[in-house]
mmCIF file of N, CA and C in Angstrom:
data_model
loop_
_atom_site.group_PDB
_atom_site.id
_atom_site.type_symbol
_atom_site.label_atom_id
_atom_site.label_comp_id
_atom_site.label_asym_id
_atom_site.label_seq_id
_atom_site.Cartn_x
_atom_site.Cartn_y
_atom_site.Cartn_z
ATOM 1 N N UNK A 1034 0.806 -1.182 -0.018
ATOM 2 C CA UNK A 1034 0.006 -0.024 0.035
ATOM 3 C C UNK A 1034 0.854 1.214 0.006
ATOM 4 N N UNK A 1035 0.629 2.143 -0.924
ATOM 5 C CA UNK A 1035 1.388 3.379 -1.012
ATOM 6 C C UNK A 1035 0.795 4.415 -0.115
ATOM 7 N N UNK A 1036 1.567 5.018 0.758
ATOM 8 C CA UNK A 1036 1.127 6.075 1.635
ATOM 9 C C UNK A 1036 2.120 7.203 1.591
ATOM 10 N N UNK A 1037 1.603 8.396 1.564
ATOM 11 C CA UNK A 1037 2.483 9.577 1.595
ATOM 12 C C UNK A 1037 2.201 10.273 2.934
ATOM 13 N N UNK A 1038 3.094 10.122 3.857
ATOM 14 C CA UNK A 1038 2.897 10.670 5.182
ATOM 15 C C UNK A 1038 3.463 12.084 5.282
ATOM 16 N N UNK A 1039 2.701 13.008 5.724
ATOM 17 C CA UNK A 1039 3.173 14.302 6.174
ATOM 18 C C UNK A 1039 2.176 14.784 7.263
ATOM 19 N N UNK A 1040 2.659 15.266 8.341
ATOM 20 C CA UNK A 1040 1.737 15.678 9.415
ATOM 21 C C UNK A 1040 0.766 16.790 8.995
ATOM 22 N N UNK A 1041 1.117 17.529 7.942
ATOM 23 C CA UNK A 1041 0.260 18.588 7.459
ATOM 24 C C UNK A 1041 -0.736 18.121 6.382
ATOM 25 N N UNK A 1042 -0.669 16.882 6.015
ATOM 26 C CA UNK A 1042 -1.524 16.412 4.911
ATOM 27 C C UNK A 1042 -2.994 16.594 5.232
ATOM 28 N N UNK A 1043 -3.742 17.043 4.222
ATOM 29 C CA UNK A 1043 -5.221 17.191 4.378
ATOM 30 C C UNK A 1043 -5.930 16.011 3.719
ATOM 31 N N UNK A 1044 -5.164 15.063 3.174
ATOM 32 C CA UNK A 1044 -5.747 13.848 2.600
ATOM 33 C C UNK A 1044 -5.918 12.862 3.766
ATOM 34 N N UNK A 1045 -7.129 12.432 3.954
ATOM 35 C CA UNK A 1045 -7.404 11.540 5.127
ATOM 36 C C UNK A 1045 -7.896 10.164 4.609
ATOM 37 N N UNK A 1046 -7.209 9.148 5.066
ATOM 38 C CA UNK A 1046 -7.555 7.794 4.678
ATOM 39 C C UNK A 1046 -8.950 7.420 5.190
ATOM 40 N N UNK A 1047 -9.615 6.534 4.440
ATOM 41 C CA UNK A 1047 -10.926 6.097 4.843
ATOM 42 C C UNK A 1047 -11.037 4.562 4.921
ATOM 43 N N UNK A 1048 -9.860 3.894 5.120
ATOM 44 C CA UNK A 1048 -9.918 2.475 5.334
ATOM 45 C C UNK A 1048 -8.918 2.114 6.454
ATOM 46 N N UNK A 1049 -9.237 1.080 7.224
ATOM 47 C CA UNK A 1049 -8.431 0.768 8.403
ATOM 48 C C UNK A 1049 -6.947 0.551 8.145
ATOM 49 N N UNK A 1050 -6.617 -0.136 7.053
ATOM 50 C CA UNK A 1050 -5.205 -0.435 6.791
ATOM 51 C C UNK A 1050 -4.417 0.904 6.529
ATOM 52 N N UNK A 1051 -4.996 1.782 5.735
ATOM 53 C CA UNK A 1051 -4.314 3.077 5.465
ATOM 54 C C UNK A 1051 -4.181 3.927 6.733
ATOM 55 N N UNK A 1052 -5.200 3.910 7.558
ATOM 56 C CA UNK A 1052 -5.152 4.690 8.797
ATOM 57 C C UNK A 1052 -4.049 4.119 9.688
ATOM 58 N N UNK A 1053 -3.975 2.791 9.814
ATOM 59 C CA UNK A 1053 -2.952 2.172 10.656
ATOM 60 C C UNK A 1053 -1.509 2.453 10.099
ATOM 61 N N UNK A 1054 -1.371 2.400 8.822
ATOM 62 C CA UNK A 1054 -0.068 2.687 8.194
ATOM 63 C C UNK A 1054 0.304 4.168 8.401
ATOM 64 N N UNK A 1055 -0.656 5.091 8.194
ATOM 65 C CA UNK A 1055 -0.375 6.494 8.414
ATOM 66 C C UNK A 1055 0.032 6.755 9.882
ATOM 67 N N UNK A 1056 -0.689 6.113 10.794
ATOM 68 C CA UNK A 1056 -0.371 6.212 12.234
ATOM 69 C C UNK A 1056 1.050 5.684 12.531
ATOM 70 N N UNK A 1057 1.457 4.650 11.886
ATOM 71 C CA UNK A 1057 2.856 4.112 12.043
ATOM 72 C C UNK A 1057 3.852 5.152 11.647
ATOM 73 N N UNK A 1058 3.621 5.797 10.483
ATOM 74 C CA UNK A 1058 4.553 6.845 10.053
ATOM 75 C C UNK A 1058 4.519 8.010 11.005
ATOM 76 N N UNK A 1059 3.344 8.371 11.474
ATOM 77 C CA UNK A 1059 3.242 9.513 12.401
ATOM 78 C C UNK A 1059 4.021 9.271 13.678
ATOM 79 N N UNK A 1060 3.825 8.076 14.284
ATOM 80 C CA UNK A 1060 4.515 7.787 15.549
ATOM 81 C C UNK A 1060 6.017 7.692 15.367
ATOM 82 N N UNK A 1061 6.437 7.246 14.175
ATOM 83 C CA UNK A 1061 7.907 7.232 13.875
ATOM 84 C C UNK A 1061 8.427 8.684 13.738
ATOM 85 N N UNK A 1062 7.578 9.532 13.164
ATOM 86 C CA UNK A 1062 8.017 10.920 12.994
ATOM 87 C C UNK A 1062 8.077 11.727 14.298
ATOM 88 N N UNK A 1063 7.017 11.601 15.127
ATOM 89 C CA UNK A 1063 6.955 12.430 16.328
ATOM 90 C C UNK A 1063 7.478 11.707 17.579
ATOM 91 N N UNK A 1064 7.576 10.371 17.505
ATOM 92 C CA UNK A 1064 8.048 9.634 18.666
ATOM 93 C C UNK A 1064 6.888 9.298 19.555
ATOM 94 N N UNK A 1065 7.203 8.699 20.673
ATOM 95 C CA UNK A 1065 6.132 8.298 21.639
ATOM 96 C C UNK A 1065 6.633 8.784 23.022
ATOM 97 N N UNK A 1066 5.713 9.375 23.727
ATOM 98 C CA UNK A 1066 6.016 9.874 25.058
ATOM 99 C C UNK A 1066 4.844 9.426 25.993
ATOM 100 N N UNK A 1067 5.161 9.374 27.260
ATOM 101 C CA UNK A 1067 4.166 8.925 28.215
ATOM 102 C C UNK A 1067 4.017 9.956 29.307
ATOM 103 N N UNK A 1068 2.876 10.022 29.959
ATOM 104 C CA UNK A 1068 2.684 10.900 31.099
ATOM 105 C C UNK A 1068 2.657 12.394 30.689
ATOM 106 N N UNK A 1069 3.259 13.235 31.533
ATOM 107 C CA UNK A 1069 3.164 14.650 31.280
ATOM 108 C C UNK A 1069 3.897 15.133 30.059
ATOM 109 N N UNK A 1070 4.771 14.337 29.465
ATOM 110 C CA UNK A 1070 5.511 14.721 28.287
ATOM 111 C C UNK A 1070 4.741 14.393 26.983
ATOM 112 N N UNK A 1071 3.497 13.930 27.091
ATOM 113 C CA UNK A 1071 2.701 13.481 25.974
ATOM 114 C C UNK A 1071 2.677 14.433 24.812
ATOM 115 N N UNK A 1072 2.620 15.744 25.095
ATOM 116 C CA UNK A 1072 2.530 16.752 24.077
ATOM 117 C C UNK A 1072 3.784 17.590 23.919
ATOM 118 N N UNK A 1073 4.907 17.097 24.469
ATOM 119 C CA UNK A 1073 6.157 17.853 24.426
ATOM 120 C C UNK A 1073 7.010 17.520 23.299
ATOM 121 N N UNK A 1074 7.800 18.467 22.791
ATOM 122 C CA UNK A 1074 8.809 18.197 21.778
ATOM 123 C C UNK A 1074 8.407 18.536 20.369
ATOM 124 N N UNK A 1075 9.378 18.379 19.441
ATOM 125 C CA UNK A 1075 9.095 18.754 18.050
ATOM 126 C C UNK A 1075 8.027 17.893 17.383
ATOM 127 N N UNK A 1076 7.158 18.520 16.647
ATOM 128 C CA UNK A 1076 6.126 17.770 15.919
ATOM 129 C C UNK A 1076 4.923 17.418 16.771
ATOM 130 N N UNK A 1077 4.918 17.817 18.065
ATOM 131 C CA UNK A 1077 3.829 17.450 18.907
ATOM 132 C C UNK A 1077 3.081 18.719 19.432
ATOM 133 N N UNK A 1078 1.816 18.719 19.216
ATOM 134 C CA UNK A 1078 0.956 19.806 19.687
ATOM 135 C C UNK A 1078 -0.277 19.196 20.356
ATOM 136 N N UNK A 1079 -1.163 20.025 20.789
ATOM 137 C CA UNK A 1079 -2.389 19.512 21.362
ATOM 138 C C UNK A 1079 -3.190 18.698 20.346
ATOM 139 N N UNK A 1080 -3.000 18.928 19.070
ATOM 140 C CA UNK A 1080 -3.699 18.154 18.044
ATOM 141 C C UNK A 1080 -2.837 17.075 17.412
ATOM 142 N N UNK A 1081 -1.596 16.995 17.751
ATOM 143 C CA UNK A 1081 -0.750 15.968 17.172
ATOM 144 C C UNK A 1081 -0.024 15.168 18.315
ATOM 145 N N UNK A 1082 -0.821 14.458 19.087
ATOM 146 C CA UNK A 1082 -0.261 13.753 20.240
ATOM 147 C C UNK A 1082 0.670 12.638 19.806
ATOM 148 N N UNK A 1083 1.560 12.306 20.693
ATOM 149 C CA UNK A 1083 2.553 11.269 20.380
ATOM 150 C C UNK A 1083 2.392 10.051 21.280
ATOM 151 N N UNK A 1084 1.344 9.365 21.158
ATOM 152 C CA UNK A 1084 1.075 8.104 21.800
ATOM 153 C C UNK A 1084 0.211 7.314 20.856
ATOM 154 N N UNK A 1085 0.122 5.973 20.984
ATOM 155 C CA UNK A 1085 -0.548 5.191 19.948
ATOM 156 C C UNK A 1085 -1.992 5.613 19.666
ATOM 157 N N UNK A 1086 -2.840 5.801 20.680
ATOM 158 C CA UNK A 1086 -4.259 6.160 20.447
ATOM 159 C C UNK A 1086 -4.293 7.511 19.774
ATOM 160 N N UNK A 1087 -3.461 8.452 20.183
ATOM 161 C CA UNK A 1087 -3.436 9.751 19.571
ATOM 162 C C UNK A 1087 -2.998 9.681 18.125
ATOM 163 N N UNK A 1088 -2.053 8.849 17.802
ATOM 164 C CA UNK A 1088 -1.589 8.652 16.449
ATOM 165 C C UNK A 1088 -2.692 8.189 15.535
ATOM 166 N N UNK A 1089 -3.491 7.245 16.024
ATOM 167 C CA UNK A 1089 -4.611 6.767 15.272
ATOM 168 C C UNK A 1089 -5.683 7.856 15.040
ATOM 169 N N UNK A 1090 -5.900 8.677 16.013
ATOM 170 C CA UNK A 1090 -6.877 9.772 15.861
ATOM 171 C C UNK A 1090 -6.373 10.791 14.814
ATOM 172 N N UNK A 1091 -5.119 11.106 14.892
ATOM 173 C CA UNK A 1091 -4.531 12.018 13.891
ATOM 174 C C UNK A 1091 -4.601 11.434 12.516
ATOM 175 N N UNK A 1092 -4.227 10.134 12.400
ATOM 176 C CA UNK A 1092 -4.298 9.445 11.125
ATOM 177 C C UNK A 1092 -5.723 9.510 10.557
ATOM 178 N N UNK A 1093 -6.721 9.465 11.422
ATOM 179 C CA UNK A 1093 -8.102 9.506 10.953
ATOM 180 C C UNK A 1093 -8.609 10.898 10.819
ATOM 181 N N UNK A 1094 -7.771 11.901 10.835
ATOM 182 C CA UNK A 1094 -8.125 13.249 10.491
ATOM 183 C C UNK A 1094 -8.213 14.269 11.611
ATOM 184 N N UNK A 1095 -8.029 13.863 12.859
ATOM 185 C CA UNK A 1095 -8.148 14.859 13.909
ATOM 186 C C UNK A 1095 -7.123 15.950 13.722
ATOM 187 N N UNK A 1096 -7.626 17.186 13.589
ATOM 188 C CA UNK A 1096 -6.774 18.343 13.440
ATOM 189 C C UNK A 1096 -6.139 18.500 12.049
ATOM 190 N N UNK A 1097 -6.587 17.676 11.046
ATOM 191 C CA UNK A 1097 -5.965 17.754 9.715
ATOM 192 C C UNK A 1097 -6.909 18.082 8.590
ATOM 193 N N UNK A 1098 -8.172 18.236 8.825
ATOM 194 C CA UNK A 1098 -9.166 18.575 7.761
ATOM 195 C C UNK A 1098 -8.948 19.967 7.217
ATOM 196 N N UNK A 1099 -9.348 20.184 6.009
ATOM 197 C CA UNK A 1099 -9.174 21.476 5.338
ATOM 198 C C UNK A 1099 -10.533 22.117 5.075
ATOM 199 N N UNK A 1100 -10.667 23.396 5.345
ATOM 200 C CA UNK A 1100 -11.901 24.082 5.022
ATOM 201 C C UNK A 1100 -12.135 24.068 3.522
ATOM 202 N N UNK A 1101 -13.329 23.811 3.123
ATOM 203 C CA UNK A 1101 -13.676 23.760 1.705
ATOM 204 C C UNK A 1101 -13.474 22.408 1.056
ATOM 205 N N UNK A 1102 -12.909 21.456 1.837
ATOM 206 C CA UNK A 1102 -12.744 20.116 1.307
ATOM 207 C C UNK A 1102 -13.791 19.221 1.875
ATOM 208 N N UNK A 1103 -14.405 18.393 1.098
ATOM 209 C CA UNK A 1103 -15.415 17.475 1.581
ATOM 210 C C UNK A 1103 -14.849 16.159 2.002
ATOM 211 N N UNK A 1104 -15.191 15.712 3.236
ATOM 212 C CA UNK A 1104 -14.742 14.458 3.759
ATOM 213 C C UNK A 1104 -15.962 13.630 4.128
ATOM 214 N N UNK A 1105 -15.850 12.323 3.906
ATOM 215 C CA UNK A 1105 -16.937 11.399 4.351
ATOM 216 C C UNK A 1105 -16.597 10.973 5.750
ATOM 217 N N UNK A 1106 -16.970 11.848 6.725
ATOM 218 C CA UNK A 1106 -16.568 11.591 8.109
ATOM 219 C C UNK A 1106 -17.141 10.306 8.648
ATOM 220 N N UNK A 1107 -18.375 9.957 8.237
ATOM 221 C CA UNK A 1107 -18.964 8.737 8.763
ATOM 222 C C UNK A 1107 -18.091 7.537 8.298
ATOM 223 N N UNK A 1108 -17.644 7.506 7.063
ATOM 224 C CA UNK A 1108 -16.835 6.442 6.582
ATOM 225 C C UNK A 1108 -15.467 6.455 7.265
ATOM 226 N N UNK A 1109 -14.867 7.664 7.424
ATOM 227 C CA UNK A 1109 -13.573 7.757 8.104
ATOM 228 C C UNK A 1109 -13.644 7.257 9.563
ATOM 229 N N UNK A 1110 -14.711 7.703 10.230
ATOM 230 C CA UNK A 1110 -14.861 7.301 11.652
ATOM 231 C C UNK A 1110 -15.119 5.808 11.768
ATOM 232 N N UNK A 1111 -15.857 5.227 10.845
ATOM 233 C CA UNK A 1111 -16.012 3.780 10.836
ATOM 234 C C UNK A 1111 -14.696 3.048 10.642
ATOM 235 N N UNK A 1112 -13.927 3.530 9.710
ATOM 236 C CA UNK A 1112 -12.602 2.926 9.419
ATOM 237 C C UNK A 1112 -11.700 3.115 10.639
ATOM 238 N N UNK A 1113 -11.727 4.265 11.285
ATOM 239 C CA UNK A 1113 -10.934 4.509 12.486
ATOM 240 C C UNK A 1113 -11.330 3.527 13.635
ATOM 241 N N UNK A 1114 -12.619 3.356 13.807
ATOM 242 C CA UNK A 1114 -13.084 2.377 14.809
ATOM 243 C C UNK A 1114 -12.628 0.935 14.523
ATOM 244 N N UNK A 1115 -12.649 0.605 13.226
ATOM 245 C CA UNK A 1115 -12.151 -0.713 12.817
ATOM 246 C C UNK A 1115 -10.667 -0.840 13.065
ATOM 247 N N UNK A 1116 -9.899 0.260 12.800
ATOM 248 C CA UNK A 1116 -8.495 0.261 13.095
ATOM 249 C C UNK A 1116 -8.201 0.111 14.557
ATOM 250 N N UNK A 1117 -8.965 0.823 15.428
ATOM 251 C CA UNK A 1117 -8.786 0.620 16.882
ATOM 252 C C UNK A 1117 -9.013 -0.827 17.218
ATOM 253 N N UNK A 1118 -10.094 -1.399 16.718
ATOM 254 C CA UNK A 1118 -10.400 -2.834 17.044
ATOM 255 C C UNK A 1118 -9.275 -3.777 16.598
ATOM 256 N N UNK A 1119 -8.787 -3.580 15.391
ATOM 257 C CA UNK A 1119 -7.729 -4.389 14.881
ATOM 258 C C UNK A 1119 -6.450 -4.262 15.663
ATOM 259 N N UNK A 1120 -6.123 -3.032 16.014
ATOM 260 C CA UNK A 1120 -4.929 -2.814 16.848
ATOM 261 C C UNK A 1120 -5.093 -3.491 18.207
ATOM 262 N N UNK A 1121 -6.149 -3.279 18.867
ATOM 263 C CA UNK A 1121 -6.419 -3.902 20.187
ATOM 264 C C UNK A 1121 -6.322 -5.410 20.064
ATOM 265 N N UNK A 1122 -6.934 -6.004 19.043
ATOM 266 C CA UNK A 1122 -6.901 -7.408 18.838
ATOM 267 C C UNK A 1122 -5.467 -7.933 18.552
ATOM 268 N N UNK A 1123 -4.710 -7.101 17.831
ATOM 269 C CA UNK A 1123 -3.331 -7.459 17.529
ATOM 270 C C UNK A 1123 -2.519 -7.484 18.828
ATOM 271 N N UNK A 1124 -2.765 -6.486 19.702
ATOM 272 C CA UNK A 1124 -2.051 -6.386 20.935
ATOM 273 C C UNK A 1124 -2.363 -7.514 21.941
ATOM 274 N N UNK A 1125 -3.639 -7.899 21.954
ATOM 275 C CA UNK A 1125 -4.063 -8.957 22.944
ATOM 276 C C UNK A 1125 -4.112 -10.311 22.354
ATOM 277 N N UNK A 1126 -4.167 -10.419 21.050
ATOM 278 C CA UNK A 1126 -4.227 -11.730 20.420
ATOM 279 C C UNK A 1126 -5.660 -12.287 20.352
ATOM 280 N N UNK A 1127 -6.656 -11.487 20.696
ATOM 281 C CA UNK A 1127 -8.031 -11.960 20.657
ATOM 282 C C UNK A 1127 -8.976 -10.771 20.542
ATOM 283 N N UNK A 1128 -10.180 -11.017 20.035
ATOM 284 C CA UNK A 1128 -11.161 -9.926 19.883
ATOM 285 C C UNK A 1128 -11.704 -9.516 21.283
ATOM 286 N N UNK A 1129 -12.242 -8.273 21.340
ATOM 287 C CA UNK A 1129 -12.851 -7.770 22.519
ATOM 288 C C UNK A 1129 -14.055 -8.609 22.877
ATOM 289 N N UNK A 1130 -14.271 -8.800 24.159
ATOM 290 C CA UNK A 1130 -15.462 -9.510 24.604
ATOM 291 C C UNK A 1130 -16.284 -8.461 25.303
ATOM 292 N N UNK A 1131 -17.256 -7.881 24.591
ATOM 293 C CA UNK A 1131 -18.078 -6.816 25.157
ATOM 294 C C UNK A 1131 -19.570 -7.057 24.716
ATOM 295 N N UNK A 1132 -20.445 -6.567 25.554
ATOM 296 C CA UNK A 1132 -21.909 -6.800 25.345
ATOM 297 C C UNK A 1132 -22.440 -5.932 24.189
ATOM 298 N N UNK A 1133 -21.884 -4.784 23.945
ATOM 299 C CA UNK A 1133 -22.382 -3.921 22.915
ATOM 300 C C UNK A 1133 -21.242 -3.135 22.249
ATOM 301 N N UNK A 1134 -21.502 -2.564 21.076
ATOM 302 C CA UNK A 1134 -20.412 -1.841 20.382
ATOM 303 C C UNK A 1134 -19.758 -0.732 21.154
ATOM 304 N N UNK A 1135 -20.511 0.044 21.947
ATOM 305 C CA UNK A 1135 -19.928 1.130 22.769
ATOM 306 C C UNK A 1135 -18.929 0.596 23.781
ATOM 307 N N UNK A 1136 -19.308 -0.505 24.409
ATOM 308 C CA UNK A 1136 -18.423 -1.162 25.379
ATOM 309 C C UNK A 1136 -17.178 -1.710 24.732
ATOM 310 N N UNK A 1137 -17.368 -2.244 23.532
ATOM 311 C CA UNK A 1137 -16.164 -2.761 22.766
ATOM 312 C C UNK A 1137 -15.234 -1.636 22.409
ATOM 313 N N UNK A 1138 -15.773 -0.457 21.974
ATOM 314 C CA UNK A 1138 -14.911 0.695 21.638
ATOM 315 C C UNK A 1138 -14.124 1.119 22.908
ATOM 316 N N UNK A 1139 -14.829 1.171 24.004
ATOM 317 C CA UNK A 1139 -14.123 1.585 25.282
ATOM 318 C C UNK A 1139 -13.023 0.538 25.589
ATOM 319 N N UNK A 1140 -13.346 -0.747 25.430
ATOM 320 C CA UNK A 1140 -12.358 -1.765 25.705
ATOM 321 C C UNK A 1140 -11.141 -1.678 24.794
ATOM 322 N N UNK A 1141 -11.370 -1.382 23.536
ATOM 323 C CA UNK A 1141 -10.258 -1.233 22.571
ATOM 324 C C UNK A 1141 -9.338 -0.106 23.005
ATOM 325 N N UNK A 1142 -9.904 1.060 23.316
ATOM 326 C CA UNK A 1142 -9.146 2.172 23.721
ATOM 327 C C UNK A 1142 -8.364 1.879 25.060
ATOM 328 N N UNK A 1143 -9.008 1.158 25.953
ATOM 329 C CA UNK A 1143 -8.322 0.827 27.223
ATOM 330 C C UNK A 1143 -7.165 -0.083 26.977
ATOM 331 N N UNK A 1144 -7.333 -1.080 26.138
ATOM 332 C CA UNK A 1144 -6.239 -2.020 25.767
ATOM 333 C C UNK A 1144 -5.054 -1.258 25.219
ATOM 334 N N UNK A 1145 -5.330 -0.358 24.233
ATOM 335 C CA UNK A 1145 -4.319 0.412 23.579
ATOM 336 C C UNK A 1145 -3.570 1.307 24.562
ATOM 337 N N UNK A 1146 -4.366 1.973 25.409
ATOM 338 C CA UNK A 1146 -3.768 2.880 26.427
ATOM 339 C C UNK A 1146 -2.907 2.163 27.441
ATOM 340 N N UNK A 1147 -3.371 0.983 27.933
ATOM 341 C CA UNK A 1147 -2.570 0.264 28.896
ATOM 342 C C UNK A 1147 -1.284 -0.229 28.195
ATOM 343 N N UNK A 1148 -1.390 -0.731 26.976
ATOM 344 C CA UNK A 1148 -0.199 -1.201 26.286
ATOM 345 C C UNK A 1148 0.794 -0.104 26.098
ATOM 346 N N UNK A 1149 0.313 1.069 25.654
ATOM 347 C CA UNK A 1149 1.208 2.204 25.387
ATOM 348 C C UNK A 1149 1.836 2.805 26.645
ATOM 349 N N UNK A 1150 1.211 2.598 27.771
ATOM 350 C CA UNK A 1150 1.720 3.183 29.021
ATOM 351 C C UNK A 1150 2.770 2.242 29.722
ATOM 352 N N UNK A 1151 2.980 1.060 29.190
ATOM 353 C CA UNK A 1151 3.941 0.160 29.749
ATOM 354 C C UNK A 1151 5.338 0.844 29.717
ATOM 355 N N UNK A 1152 6.065 0.781 30.819
ATOM 356 C CA UNK A 1152 7.421 1.369 30.850
ATOM 357 C C UNK A 1152 8.305 0.785 29.742
ATOM 358 N N UNK A 1153 9.025 1.691 29.100
ATOM 359 C CA UNK A 1153 9.940 1.276 28.071
ATOM 360 C C UNK A 1153 9.315 1.163 26.674
ATOM 361 N N UNK A 1154 8.048 1.367 26.528
ATOM 362 C CA UNK A 1154 7.390 1.284 25.243
ATOM 363 C C UNK A 1154 8.053 2.292 24.299
ATOM 364 N N UNK A 1155 8.260 1.920 23.031
ATOM 365 C CA UNK A 1155 8.992 2.797 22.101
ATOM 366 C C UNK A 1155 8.061 3.092 20.865
ATOM 367 N N UNK A 1156 8.485 4.095 20.139
ATOM 368 C CA UNK A 1156 7.803 4.398 18.907
ATOM 369 C C UNK A 1156 7.933 3.223 17.912
ATOM 370 N N UNK A 1157 9.083 2.570 17.929
ATOM 371 C CA UNK A 1157 9.291 1.428 17.029
ATOM 372 C C UNK A 1157 8.313 0.290 17.416
ATOM 373 N N UNK A 1158 8.063 0.087 18.686
ATOM 374 C CA UNK A 1158 7.099 -0.920 19.150
ATOM 375 C C UNK A 1158 5.727 -0.566 18.581
ATOM 376 N N UNK A 1159 5.335 0.679 18.713
ATOM 377 C CA UNK A 1159 4.022 1.095 18.304
ATOM 378 C C UNK A 1159 3.861 0.991 16.762
ATOM 379 N N UNK A 1160 4.886 1.418 16.015
ATOM 380 C CA UNK A 1160 4.843 1.376 14.580
ATOM 381 C C UNK A 1160 4.726 -0.095 14.104
ATOM 382 N N UNK A 1161 5.491 -0.952 14.773
ATOM 383 C CA UNK A 1161 5.428 -2.383 14.414
ATOM 384 C C UNK A 1161 4.011 -2.947 14.666
ATOM 385 N N UNK A 1162 3.405 -2.588 15.781
ATOM 386 C CA UNK A 1162 2.048 -3.030 16.104
ATOM 387 C C UNK A 1162 1.051 -2.516 15.042
ATOM 388 N N UNK A 1163 1.162 -1.197 14.736
ATOM 389 C CA UNK A 1163 0.315 -0.637 13.707
ATOM 390 C C UNK A 1163 0.386 -1.395 12.391
ATOM 391 N N UNK A 1164 1.611 -1.652 11.996
ATOM 392 C CA UNK A 1164 1.801 -2.323 10.641
ATOM 393 C C UNK A 1164 1.348 -3.776 10.693
ATOM 394 N N UNK A 1165 1.465 -4.445 11.811
ATOM 395 C CA UNK A 1165 0.946 -5.798 11.931
ATOM 396 C C UNK A 1165 -0.594 -5.734 11.822
ATOM 397 N N UNK A 1166 -1.213 -4.789 12.484
ATOM 398 C CA UNK A 1166 -2.652 -4.645 12.382
ATOM 399 C C UNK A 1166 -3.072 -4.242 10.979
ATOM 400 N N UNK A 1167 -2.306 -3.436 10.316
ATOM 401 C CA UNK A 1167 -2.581 -3.006 8.933
ATOM 402 C C UNK A 1167 -2.570 -4.205 7.984
ATOM 403 N N UNK A 1168 -1.642 -5.133 8.190
ATOM 404 C CA UNK A 1168 -1.586 -6.336 7.350
ATOM 405 C C UNK A 1168 -2.887 -7.135 7.578
ATOM 406 N N UNK A 1169 -3.296 -7.284 8.829
ATOM 407 C CA UNK A 1169 -4.567 -7.962 9.130
ATOM 408 C C UNK A 1169 -5.719 -7.241 8.444
ATOM 409 N N UNK A 1170 -5.734 -5.923 8.502
ATOM 410 C CA UNK A 1170 -6.806 -5.149 7.863
ATOM 411 C C UNK A 1170 -6.841 -5.376 6.375
ATOM 412 N N UNK A 1171 -5.675 -5.448 5.731
ATOM 413 C CA UNK A 1171 -5.622 -5.708 4.265
ATOM 414 C C UNK A 1171 -6.305 -7.012 3.937
ATOM 415 N N UNK A 1172 -6.249 -8.014 4.798
ATOM 416 C CA UNK A 1172 -6.832 -9.305 4.492
ATOM 417 C C UNK A 1172 -8.334 -9.302 4.802
ATOM 418 N N UNK A 1173 -8.820 -8.405 5.673
ATOM 419 C CA UNK A 1173 -10.213 -8.417 6.019
ATOM 420 C C UNK A 1173 -11.074 -7.463 5.228
ATOM 421 N N UNK A 1174 -10.466 -6.348 4.753
ATOM 422 C CA UNK A 1174 -11.341 -5.340 4.110
ATOM 423 C C UNK A 1174 -10.980 -5.106 2.658
#
């Protein structure tokens, strides 16, 4: 899959694999930080966080849309939610066990947050996990 990563890009992917791949590039570019340094350093702002869940949100367009450009936000958000699910399943090795979709979304985010908060977690770890999930997405969608 060809992806052109730039943090300023106004082109927003609308499929899980491309969102995961863009997030991998983003986390490699800005790095990963934990705790109070989450938004510190070059390339990181309130809209460009440097942690795995934040990278997925940015990849799905948070803070990157352009005025005058039309986006299919429903499709993008669906793809983002599928990317979250695939990443969480990649990290745990199993699908979420939840009674309803809202609970599953919360569980996916919790899994990703706990994984990314582990001491010693690196941007390379996150990029590798994103790309593994992207490969899975390519086979499913």
